[in-house]
GROMACS .gro file of C-alpha atoms in nm:
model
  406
    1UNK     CA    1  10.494   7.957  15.037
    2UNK     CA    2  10.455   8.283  14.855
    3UNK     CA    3  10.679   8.279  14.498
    4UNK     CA    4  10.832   8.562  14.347
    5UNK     CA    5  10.729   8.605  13.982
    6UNK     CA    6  11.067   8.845  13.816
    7UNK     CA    7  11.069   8.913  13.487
    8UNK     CA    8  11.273   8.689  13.244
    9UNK     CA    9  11.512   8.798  12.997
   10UNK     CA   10  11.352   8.784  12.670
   11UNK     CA   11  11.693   8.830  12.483
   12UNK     CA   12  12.025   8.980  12.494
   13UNK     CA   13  12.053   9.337  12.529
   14UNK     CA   14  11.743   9.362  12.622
   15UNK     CA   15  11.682   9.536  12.999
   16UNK     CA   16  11.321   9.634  13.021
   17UNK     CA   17  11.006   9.491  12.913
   18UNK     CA   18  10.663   9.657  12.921
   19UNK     CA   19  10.309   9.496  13.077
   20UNK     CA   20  10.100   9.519  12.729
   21UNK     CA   21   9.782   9.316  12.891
   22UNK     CA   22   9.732   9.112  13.214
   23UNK     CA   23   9.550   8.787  13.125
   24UNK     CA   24   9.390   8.732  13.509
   25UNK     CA   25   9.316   8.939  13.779
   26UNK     CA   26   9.434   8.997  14.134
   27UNK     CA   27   9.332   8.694  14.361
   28UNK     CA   28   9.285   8.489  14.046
   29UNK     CA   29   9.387   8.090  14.116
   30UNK     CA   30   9.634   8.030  13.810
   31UNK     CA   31   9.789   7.656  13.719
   32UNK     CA   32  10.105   7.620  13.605
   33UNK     CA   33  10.248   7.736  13.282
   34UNK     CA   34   9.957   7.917  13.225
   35UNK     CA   35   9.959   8.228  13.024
   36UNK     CA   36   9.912   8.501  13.279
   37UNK     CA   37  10.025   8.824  13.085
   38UNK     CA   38  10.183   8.946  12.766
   39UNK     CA   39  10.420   9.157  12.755
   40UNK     CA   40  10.632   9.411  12.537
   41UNK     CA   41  11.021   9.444  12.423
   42UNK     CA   42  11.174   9.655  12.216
   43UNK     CA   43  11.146   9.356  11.968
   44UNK     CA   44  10.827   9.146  11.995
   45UNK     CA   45  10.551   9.052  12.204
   46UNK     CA   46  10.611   8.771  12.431
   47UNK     CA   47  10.372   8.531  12.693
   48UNK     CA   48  10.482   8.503  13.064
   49UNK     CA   49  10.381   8.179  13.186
   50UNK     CA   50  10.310   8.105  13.549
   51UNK     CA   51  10.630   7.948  13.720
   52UNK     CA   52  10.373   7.747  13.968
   53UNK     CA   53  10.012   7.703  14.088
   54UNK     CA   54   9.826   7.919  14.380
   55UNK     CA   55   9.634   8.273  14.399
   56UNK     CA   56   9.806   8.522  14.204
   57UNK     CA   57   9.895   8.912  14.343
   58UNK     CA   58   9.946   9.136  14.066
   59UNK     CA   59  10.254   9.424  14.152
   60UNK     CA   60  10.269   9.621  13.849
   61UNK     CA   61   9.958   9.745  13.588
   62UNK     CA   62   9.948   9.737  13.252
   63UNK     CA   63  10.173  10.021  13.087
   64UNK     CA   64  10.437   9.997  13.311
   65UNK     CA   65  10.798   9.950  13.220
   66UNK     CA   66  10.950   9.693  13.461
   67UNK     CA   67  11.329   9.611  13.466
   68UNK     CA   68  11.432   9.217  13.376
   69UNK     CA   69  11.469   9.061  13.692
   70UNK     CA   70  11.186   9.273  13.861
   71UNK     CA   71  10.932   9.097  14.046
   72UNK     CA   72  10.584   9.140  13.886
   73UNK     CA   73  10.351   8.938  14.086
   74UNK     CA   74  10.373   8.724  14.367
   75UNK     CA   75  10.190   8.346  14.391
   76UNK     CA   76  10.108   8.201  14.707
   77UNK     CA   77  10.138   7.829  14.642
   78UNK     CA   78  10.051   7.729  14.936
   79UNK     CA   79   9.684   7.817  14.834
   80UNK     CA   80   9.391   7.544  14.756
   81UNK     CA   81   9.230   7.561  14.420
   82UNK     CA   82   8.888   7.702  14.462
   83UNK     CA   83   8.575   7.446  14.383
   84UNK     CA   84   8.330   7.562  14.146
   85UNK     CA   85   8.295   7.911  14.072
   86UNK     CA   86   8.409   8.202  14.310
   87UNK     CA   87   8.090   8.302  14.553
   88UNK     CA   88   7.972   8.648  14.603
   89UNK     CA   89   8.126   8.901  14.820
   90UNK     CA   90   7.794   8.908  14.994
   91UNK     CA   91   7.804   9.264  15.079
   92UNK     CA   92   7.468   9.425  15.106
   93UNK     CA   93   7.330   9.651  14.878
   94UNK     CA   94   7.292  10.009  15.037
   95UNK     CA   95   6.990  10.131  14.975
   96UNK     CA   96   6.975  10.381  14.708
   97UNK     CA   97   6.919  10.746  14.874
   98UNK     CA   98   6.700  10.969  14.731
   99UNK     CA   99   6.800  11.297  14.550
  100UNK     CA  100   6.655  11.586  14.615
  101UNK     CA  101   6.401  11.715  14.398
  102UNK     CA  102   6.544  12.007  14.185
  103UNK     CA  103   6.358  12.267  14.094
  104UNK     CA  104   6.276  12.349  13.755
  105UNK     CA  105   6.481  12.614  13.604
  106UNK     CA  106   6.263  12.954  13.530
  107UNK     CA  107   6.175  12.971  13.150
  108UNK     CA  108   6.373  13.309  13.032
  109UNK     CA  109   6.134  13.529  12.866
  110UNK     CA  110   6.166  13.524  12.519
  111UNK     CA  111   6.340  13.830  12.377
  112UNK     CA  112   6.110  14.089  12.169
  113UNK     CA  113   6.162  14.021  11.791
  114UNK     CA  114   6.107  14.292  11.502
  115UNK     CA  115   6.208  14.394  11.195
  116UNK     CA  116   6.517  14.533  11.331
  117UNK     CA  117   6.623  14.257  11.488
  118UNK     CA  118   6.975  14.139  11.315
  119UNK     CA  119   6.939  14.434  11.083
  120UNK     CA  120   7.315  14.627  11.110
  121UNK     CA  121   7.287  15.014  11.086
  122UNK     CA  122   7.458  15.154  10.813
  123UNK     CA  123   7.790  15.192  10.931
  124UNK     CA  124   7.780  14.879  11.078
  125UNK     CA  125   7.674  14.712  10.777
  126UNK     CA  126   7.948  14.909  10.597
  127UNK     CA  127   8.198  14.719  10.837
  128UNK     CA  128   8.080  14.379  10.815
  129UNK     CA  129   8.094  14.434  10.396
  130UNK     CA  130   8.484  14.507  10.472
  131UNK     CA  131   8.490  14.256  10.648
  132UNK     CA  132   8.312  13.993  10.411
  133UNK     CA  133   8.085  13.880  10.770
  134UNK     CA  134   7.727  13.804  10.680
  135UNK     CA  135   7.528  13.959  10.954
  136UNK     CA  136   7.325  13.718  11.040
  137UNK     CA  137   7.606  13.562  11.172
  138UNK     CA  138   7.665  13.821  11.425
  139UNK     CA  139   7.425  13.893  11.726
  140UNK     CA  140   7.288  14.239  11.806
  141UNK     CA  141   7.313  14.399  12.112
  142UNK     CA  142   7.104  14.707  11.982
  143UNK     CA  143   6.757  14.762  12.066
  144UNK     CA  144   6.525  14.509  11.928
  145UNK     CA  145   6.859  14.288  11.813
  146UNK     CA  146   6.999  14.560  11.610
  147UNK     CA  147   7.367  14.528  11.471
  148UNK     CA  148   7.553  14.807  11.603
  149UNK     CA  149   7.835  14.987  11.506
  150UNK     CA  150   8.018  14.824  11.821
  151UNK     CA  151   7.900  14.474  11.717
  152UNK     CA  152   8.001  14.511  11.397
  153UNK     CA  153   8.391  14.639  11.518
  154UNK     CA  154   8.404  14.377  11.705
  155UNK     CA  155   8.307  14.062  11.472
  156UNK     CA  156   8.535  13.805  11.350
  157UNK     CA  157   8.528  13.620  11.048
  158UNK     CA  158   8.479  13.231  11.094
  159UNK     CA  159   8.788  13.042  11.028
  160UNK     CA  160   8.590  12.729  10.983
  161UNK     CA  161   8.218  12.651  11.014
  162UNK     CA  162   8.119  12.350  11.286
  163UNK     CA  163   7.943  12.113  11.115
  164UNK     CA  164   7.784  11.995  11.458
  165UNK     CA  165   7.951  11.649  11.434
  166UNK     CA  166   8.209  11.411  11.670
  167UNK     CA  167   8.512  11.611  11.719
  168UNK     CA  168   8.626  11.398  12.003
  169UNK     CA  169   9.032  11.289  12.017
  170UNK     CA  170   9.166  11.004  12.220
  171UNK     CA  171   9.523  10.953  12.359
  172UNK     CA  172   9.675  10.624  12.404
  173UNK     CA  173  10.019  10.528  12.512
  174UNK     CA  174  10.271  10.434  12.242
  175UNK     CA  175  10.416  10.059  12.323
  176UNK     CA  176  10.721   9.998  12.320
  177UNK     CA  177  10.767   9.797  12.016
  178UNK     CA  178  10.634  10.067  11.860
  179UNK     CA  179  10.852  10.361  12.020
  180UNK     CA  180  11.178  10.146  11.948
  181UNK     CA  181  11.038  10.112  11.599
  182UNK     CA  182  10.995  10.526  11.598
  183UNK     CA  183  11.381  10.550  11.765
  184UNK     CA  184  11.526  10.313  11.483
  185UNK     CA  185  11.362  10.452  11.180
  186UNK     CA  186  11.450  10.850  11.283
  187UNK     CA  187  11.860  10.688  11.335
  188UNK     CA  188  11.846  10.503  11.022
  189UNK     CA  189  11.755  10.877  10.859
  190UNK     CA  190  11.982  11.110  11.079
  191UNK     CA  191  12.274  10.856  11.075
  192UNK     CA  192  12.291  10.698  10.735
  193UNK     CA  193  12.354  10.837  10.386
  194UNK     CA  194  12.021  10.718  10.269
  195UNK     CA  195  11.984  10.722   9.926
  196UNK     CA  196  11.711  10.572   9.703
  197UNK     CA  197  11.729  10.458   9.308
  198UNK     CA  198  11.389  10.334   9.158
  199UNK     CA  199  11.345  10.094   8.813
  200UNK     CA  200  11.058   9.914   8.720
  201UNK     CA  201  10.983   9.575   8.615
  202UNK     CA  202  10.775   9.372   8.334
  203UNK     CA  203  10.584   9.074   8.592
  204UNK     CA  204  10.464   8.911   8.226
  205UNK     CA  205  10.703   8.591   8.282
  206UNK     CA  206  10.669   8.543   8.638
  207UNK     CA  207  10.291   8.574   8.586
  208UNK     CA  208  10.288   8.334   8.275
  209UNK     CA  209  10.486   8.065   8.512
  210UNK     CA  210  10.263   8.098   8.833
  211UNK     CA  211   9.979   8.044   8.593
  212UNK     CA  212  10.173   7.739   8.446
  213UNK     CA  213  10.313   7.569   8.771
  214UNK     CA  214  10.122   7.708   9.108
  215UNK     CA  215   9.819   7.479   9.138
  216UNK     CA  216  10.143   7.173   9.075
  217UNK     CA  217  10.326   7.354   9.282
  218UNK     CA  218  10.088   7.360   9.556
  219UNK     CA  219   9.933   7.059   9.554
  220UNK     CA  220  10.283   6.863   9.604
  221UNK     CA  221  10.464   7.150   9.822
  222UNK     CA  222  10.155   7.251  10.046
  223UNK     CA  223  10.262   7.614   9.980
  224UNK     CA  224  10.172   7.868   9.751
  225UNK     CA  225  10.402   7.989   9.475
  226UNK     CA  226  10.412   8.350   9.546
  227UNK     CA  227  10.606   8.652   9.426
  228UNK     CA  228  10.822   8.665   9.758
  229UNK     CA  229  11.044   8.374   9.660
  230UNK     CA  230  11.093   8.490   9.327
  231UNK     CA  231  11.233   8.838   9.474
  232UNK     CA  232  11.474   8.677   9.767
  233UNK     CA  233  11.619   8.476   9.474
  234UNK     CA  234  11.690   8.760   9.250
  235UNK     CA  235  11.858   8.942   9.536
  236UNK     CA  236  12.055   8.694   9.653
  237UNK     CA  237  12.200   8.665   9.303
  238UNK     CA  238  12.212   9.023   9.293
  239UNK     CA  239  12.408   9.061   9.674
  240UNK     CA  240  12.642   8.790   9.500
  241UNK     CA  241  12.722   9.011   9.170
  242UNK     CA  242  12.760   9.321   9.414
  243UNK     CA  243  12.861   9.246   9.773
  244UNK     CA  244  12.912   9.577   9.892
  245UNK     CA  245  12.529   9.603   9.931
  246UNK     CA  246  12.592   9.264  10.150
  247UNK     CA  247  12.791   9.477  10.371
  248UNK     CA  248  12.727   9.722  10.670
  249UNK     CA  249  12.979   9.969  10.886
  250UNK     CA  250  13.102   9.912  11.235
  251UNK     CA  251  13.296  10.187  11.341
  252UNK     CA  252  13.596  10.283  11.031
  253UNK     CA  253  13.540   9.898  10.899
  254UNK     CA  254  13.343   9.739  10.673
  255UNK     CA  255  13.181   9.388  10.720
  256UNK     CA  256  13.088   9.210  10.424
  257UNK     CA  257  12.908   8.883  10.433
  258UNK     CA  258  12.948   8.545  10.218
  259UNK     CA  259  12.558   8.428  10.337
  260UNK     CA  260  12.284   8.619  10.297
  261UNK     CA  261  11.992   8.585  10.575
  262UNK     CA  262  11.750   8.807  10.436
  263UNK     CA  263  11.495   9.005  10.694
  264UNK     CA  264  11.120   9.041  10.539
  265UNK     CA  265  10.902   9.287  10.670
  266UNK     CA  266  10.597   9.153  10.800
  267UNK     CA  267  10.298   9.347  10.999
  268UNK     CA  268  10.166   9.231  11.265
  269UNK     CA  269   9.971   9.307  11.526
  270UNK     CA  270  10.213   9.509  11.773
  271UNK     CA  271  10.329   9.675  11.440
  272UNK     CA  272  10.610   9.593  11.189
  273UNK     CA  273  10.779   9.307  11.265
  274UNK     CA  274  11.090   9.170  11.042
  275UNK     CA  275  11.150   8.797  11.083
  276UNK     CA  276  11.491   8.696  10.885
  277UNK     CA  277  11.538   8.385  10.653
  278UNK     CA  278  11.865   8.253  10.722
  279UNK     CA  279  12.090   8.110  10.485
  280UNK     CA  280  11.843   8.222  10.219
  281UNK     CA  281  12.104   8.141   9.955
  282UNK     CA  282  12.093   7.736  10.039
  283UNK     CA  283  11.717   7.753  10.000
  284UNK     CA  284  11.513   7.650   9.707
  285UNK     CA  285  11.173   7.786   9.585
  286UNK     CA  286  10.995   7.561   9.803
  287UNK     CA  287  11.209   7.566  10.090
  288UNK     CA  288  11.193   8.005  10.074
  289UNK     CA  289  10.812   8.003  10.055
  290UNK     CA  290  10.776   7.728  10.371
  291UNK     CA  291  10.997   7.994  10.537
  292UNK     CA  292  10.795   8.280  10.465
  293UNK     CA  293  10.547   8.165  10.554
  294UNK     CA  294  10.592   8.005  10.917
  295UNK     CA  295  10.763   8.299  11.008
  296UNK     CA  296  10.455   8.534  10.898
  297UNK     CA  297  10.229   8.339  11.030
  298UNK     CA  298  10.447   8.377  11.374
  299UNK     CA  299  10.445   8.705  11.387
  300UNK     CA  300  10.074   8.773  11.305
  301UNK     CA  301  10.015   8.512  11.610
  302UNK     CA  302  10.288   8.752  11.817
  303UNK     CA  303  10.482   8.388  11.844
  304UNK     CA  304  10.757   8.511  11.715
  305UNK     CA  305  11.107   8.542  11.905
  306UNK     CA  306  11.368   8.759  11.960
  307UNK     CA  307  11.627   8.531  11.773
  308UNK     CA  308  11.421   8.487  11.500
  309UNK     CA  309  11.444   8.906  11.454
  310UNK     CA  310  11.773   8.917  11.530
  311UNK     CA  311  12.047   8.978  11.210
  312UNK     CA  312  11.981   9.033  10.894
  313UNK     CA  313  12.192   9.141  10.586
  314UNK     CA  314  12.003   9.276  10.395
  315UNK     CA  315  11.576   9.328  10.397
  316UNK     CA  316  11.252   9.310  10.174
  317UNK     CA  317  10.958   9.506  10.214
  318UNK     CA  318  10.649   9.471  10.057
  319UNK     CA  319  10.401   9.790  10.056
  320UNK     CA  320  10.263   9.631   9.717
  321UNK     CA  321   9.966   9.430   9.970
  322UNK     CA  322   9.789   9.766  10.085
  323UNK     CA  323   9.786   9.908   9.734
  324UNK     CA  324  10.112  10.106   9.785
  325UNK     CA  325  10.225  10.218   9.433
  326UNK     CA  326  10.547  10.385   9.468
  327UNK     CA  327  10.764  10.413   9.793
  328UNK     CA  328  11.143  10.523   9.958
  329UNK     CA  329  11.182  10.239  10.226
  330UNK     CA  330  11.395  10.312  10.538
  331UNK     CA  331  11.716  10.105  10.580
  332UNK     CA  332  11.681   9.816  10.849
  333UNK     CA  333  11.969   9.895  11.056
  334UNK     CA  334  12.286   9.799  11.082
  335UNK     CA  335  12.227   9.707  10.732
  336UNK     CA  336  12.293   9.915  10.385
  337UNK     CA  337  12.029   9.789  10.196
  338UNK     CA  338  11.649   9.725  10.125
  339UNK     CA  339  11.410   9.622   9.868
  340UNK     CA  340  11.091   9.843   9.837
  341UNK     CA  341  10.848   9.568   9.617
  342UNK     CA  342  10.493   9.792   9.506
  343UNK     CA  343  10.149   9.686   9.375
  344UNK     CA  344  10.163   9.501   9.018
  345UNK     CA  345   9.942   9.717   8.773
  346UNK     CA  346   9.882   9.677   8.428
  347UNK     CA  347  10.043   9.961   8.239
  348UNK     CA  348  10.146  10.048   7.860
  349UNK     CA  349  10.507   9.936   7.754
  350UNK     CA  350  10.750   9.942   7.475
  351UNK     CA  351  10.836   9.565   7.352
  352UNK     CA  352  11.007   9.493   7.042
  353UNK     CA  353  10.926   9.835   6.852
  354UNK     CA  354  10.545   9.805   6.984
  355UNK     CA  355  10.344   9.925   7.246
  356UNK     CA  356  10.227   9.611   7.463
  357UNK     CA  357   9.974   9.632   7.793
  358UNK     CA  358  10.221   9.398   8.099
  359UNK     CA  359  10.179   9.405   8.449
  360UNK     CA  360  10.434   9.643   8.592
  361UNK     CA  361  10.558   9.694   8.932
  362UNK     CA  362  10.761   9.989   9.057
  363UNK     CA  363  11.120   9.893   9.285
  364UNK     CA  364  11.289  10.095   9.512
  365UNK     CA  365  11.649  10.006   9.629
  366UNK     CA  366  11.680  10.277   9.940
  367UNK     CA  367  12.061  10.199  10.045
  368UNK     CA  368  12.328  10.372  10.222
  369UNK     CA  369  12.563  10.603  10.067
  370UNK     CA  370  12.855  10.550  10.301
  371UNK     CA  371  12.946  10.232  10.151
  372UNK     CA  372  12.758  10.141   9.829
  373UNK     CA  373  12.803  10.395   9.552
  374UNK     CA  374  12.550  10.510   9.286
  375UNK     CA  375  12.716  10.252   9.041
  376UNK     CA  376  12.719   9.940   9.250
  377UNK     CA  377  12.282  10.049   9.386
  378UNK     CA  378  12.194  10.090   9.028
  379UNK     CA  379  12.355   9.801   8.927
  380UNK     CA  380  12.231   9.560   9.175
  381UNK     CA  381  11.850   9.726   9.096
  382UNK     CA  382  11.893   9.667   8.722
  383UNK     CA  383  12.064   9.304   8.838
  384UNK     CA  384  11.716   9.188   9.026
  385UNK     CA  385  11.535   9.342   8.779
  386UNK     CA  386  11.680   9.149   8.502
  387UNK     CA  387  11.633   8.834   8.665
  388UNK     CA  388  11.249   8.887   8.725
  389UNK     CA  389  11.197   8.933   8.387
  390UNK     CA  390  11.402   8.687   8.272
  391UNK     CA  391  11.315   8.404   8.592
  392UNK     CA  392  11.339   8.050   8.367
  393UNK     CA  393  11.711   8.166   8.243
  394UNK     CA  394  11.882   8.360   8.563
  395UNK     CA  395  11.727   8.198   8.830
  396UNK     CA  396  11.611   7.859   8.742
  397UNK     CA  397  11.899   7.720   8.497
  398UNK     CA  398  11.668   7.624   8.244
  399UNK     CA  399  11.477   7.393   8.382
  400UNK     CA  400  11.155   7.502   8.553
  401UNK     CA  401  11.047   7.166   8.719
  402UNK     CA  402  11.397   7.113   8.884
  403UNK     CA  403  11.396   7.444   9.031
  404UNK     CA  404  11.034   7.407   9.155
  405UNK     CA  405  11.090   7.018   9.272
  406UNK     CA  406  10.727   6.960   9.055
   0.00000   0.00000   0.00000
């Protein structure tokens, strides 16, 4: 019996997928729910097992856009698993035929060098002053080399010098995770009022409680205590003092949401990838940072799914990792709203009267204009600002140890 392999739907909406890699070959013997090739959506990277055992017959190549429901390869079950390792084709070798011998190419006599070769005549040497050419740059067709008039006339300045090294190019094929990426980020500029505000903010507290609490923290958690739960906390108190920025537009109406399921930005190997923490407002510090990270280390794997990509209210991007100082995110649409976090540097500031050296890091708020004005973006920047600076009072209650179960 020969089975029909079709391509499953890897979400909703989704219609087409793309063949990234094919992990056998044609006339391979594959078992059952083995991995057999990965392929591409508009959303992630995902495995497609083998529905039964037998000798598989590849139908489509790797780059090619199949429809969901297409058949990709067929497997004829019916087939007995090979013993041992596949034999030879046992063709014979054709003997190797013999080329003929070329012959060698006649040595060109050497042209006659003297003094005046590469030596311009006057007028041509007049020319190539004009035009700022060094002559011996330019080859003479004069007798004995000489520059000539003609020559010179007819030179051309160099508009860049080789430097005799690789100036290959490749072209590759643009996957289509990354082309829907492309598609979404030029909408989210020619179809939203994007608008960014920037403020910056003193790390000295946060840094002075990671320092206190992180080794505690995880030894009884198993996580680290990093910045990223710090940040989702002050935004989620911040989307609660300004909810507009927990809103998006569909059509002439406004949604605005009482949860926030926050969307981080997370690269992986197919490209950006933005796994979303649901209910991030019922989490703790512990519970944000377990989140985090299972859902980075899915996507790095390319284990993540469409559903957990799927939503969002409102995202956080960090550029800060690759040494990114200063940035203008691009709204995650449908929603209003994301957090540009930067690299934490140690800069001079004003405290008390006094300059003081603090670890600083530059936000961006890039949010859309439609539906949060410059009042309610500046506020909510200023809002997570003050709580980073201020962690132990606006986002703990007080009491450190509670808020980090320690």
């Amino acid at each position: 019996m020969v089975l029909e392999m079709k391509v499953p739907s890897p979400g909703e909406s989704i219609t087409e997928v793309e063949i990234a890699d094919w992990l056998v070959e044609d006339g391979d013997y594959v078992e059952k729910d083995q991995a057999i090739a990965e392929v591409d959506s508009d959303k992630a990277t995902l495995e497609l097992p083998a529905e039964e055992s037998g000798i598989i017959t590849l139908k489509a190549e790797v780059g090619d856009a199949v429809a969901v429901g297409e058949v990709v390869c067929l497997i004829d079950t019916s087939a007995e698993k090979p013993e041992g390792s596949s034999s030879s084709s046992g063709k014979k070798e054709e003997p190797k035929k013999e080329e003929p011998k070329k012959e060698a190419p006649k040595k060109e006599e050497p042209k006659k060098e003297s003094y005046a070769s590469g030596t311009p005549s006057p007028a041509a040497k007049k020319i190539l002053d004009e035009k700022g050419i060094e002559p011996s740059s330019v080859s003479g067709s004069g007798k004995d080399g000489r520059i000539t008039k003609d020559d010179a006339v007819k030179a051309k300045p160099a508009m860049g010098t080789p430097t005799g090294g690789n100036r290959g190019e490749s072209r590759s094929k643009l996957s289509m995770l990354r082309r829907k990426v492309a598609e979404r980020l030029v909408s989210a500029k020619n179809e939203t009022a994007m608008l960014t505000t920037f403020n910056e903010v003193d790390m000295s507290a946060i840094f002075e409680l990671r320092k206190e609490y992180k080794e505690q923290f995880k030894e009884k958690h198993g996580v680290s205590l990093g910045f990223m739960s710090f940040f989702t906390k002050a935004v989620i108190r911040a989307l609660e003092m300004y909810p507009s920025v927990n809103s998006m537009i569909d059509g002439k109406e406004m949604i605005t949401y009482e949860f926030c399921d926050i969307s981080i930005a997370v690269s992986g190997p197919k490209g950006l990838m933005v796994p979303v923490i649901r209910n991030a407002e019922n989490l703790t510090f512990r519970g944000i940072e377990s989140e985090v990270k299972r859902l980075a280390i899915r996507a790095r794997e390319g284990e993540i799914t469409v559903d957990e990509m799927t939503g969002g209210t409102f995202t956080i991007t960090n550029g800060g990792v690759f040494g990114s100082m200063l940035s203008t995110p691009i709204i995650n649409p449908p929603q209003s709203g994301i957090l540009g976090m930067h690299n934490i540097v140690e800069r001079a500031i004003v405290r008390d009267g006094a300059i003081a050296i603090a670890p600083v890091m530059y936000v961006a708020l890039s949010y859309d204009h439609r539906i949060i004005d410059g009042k309610e973006s500046v506020g909510f920047l200023v809002a997570v600002k003050e709580a980073l600076e201020s962690p132990e009072e606006l986002l703990m209650d007080g009491n450190v140890k509670k808020a980090l179960e320690l």
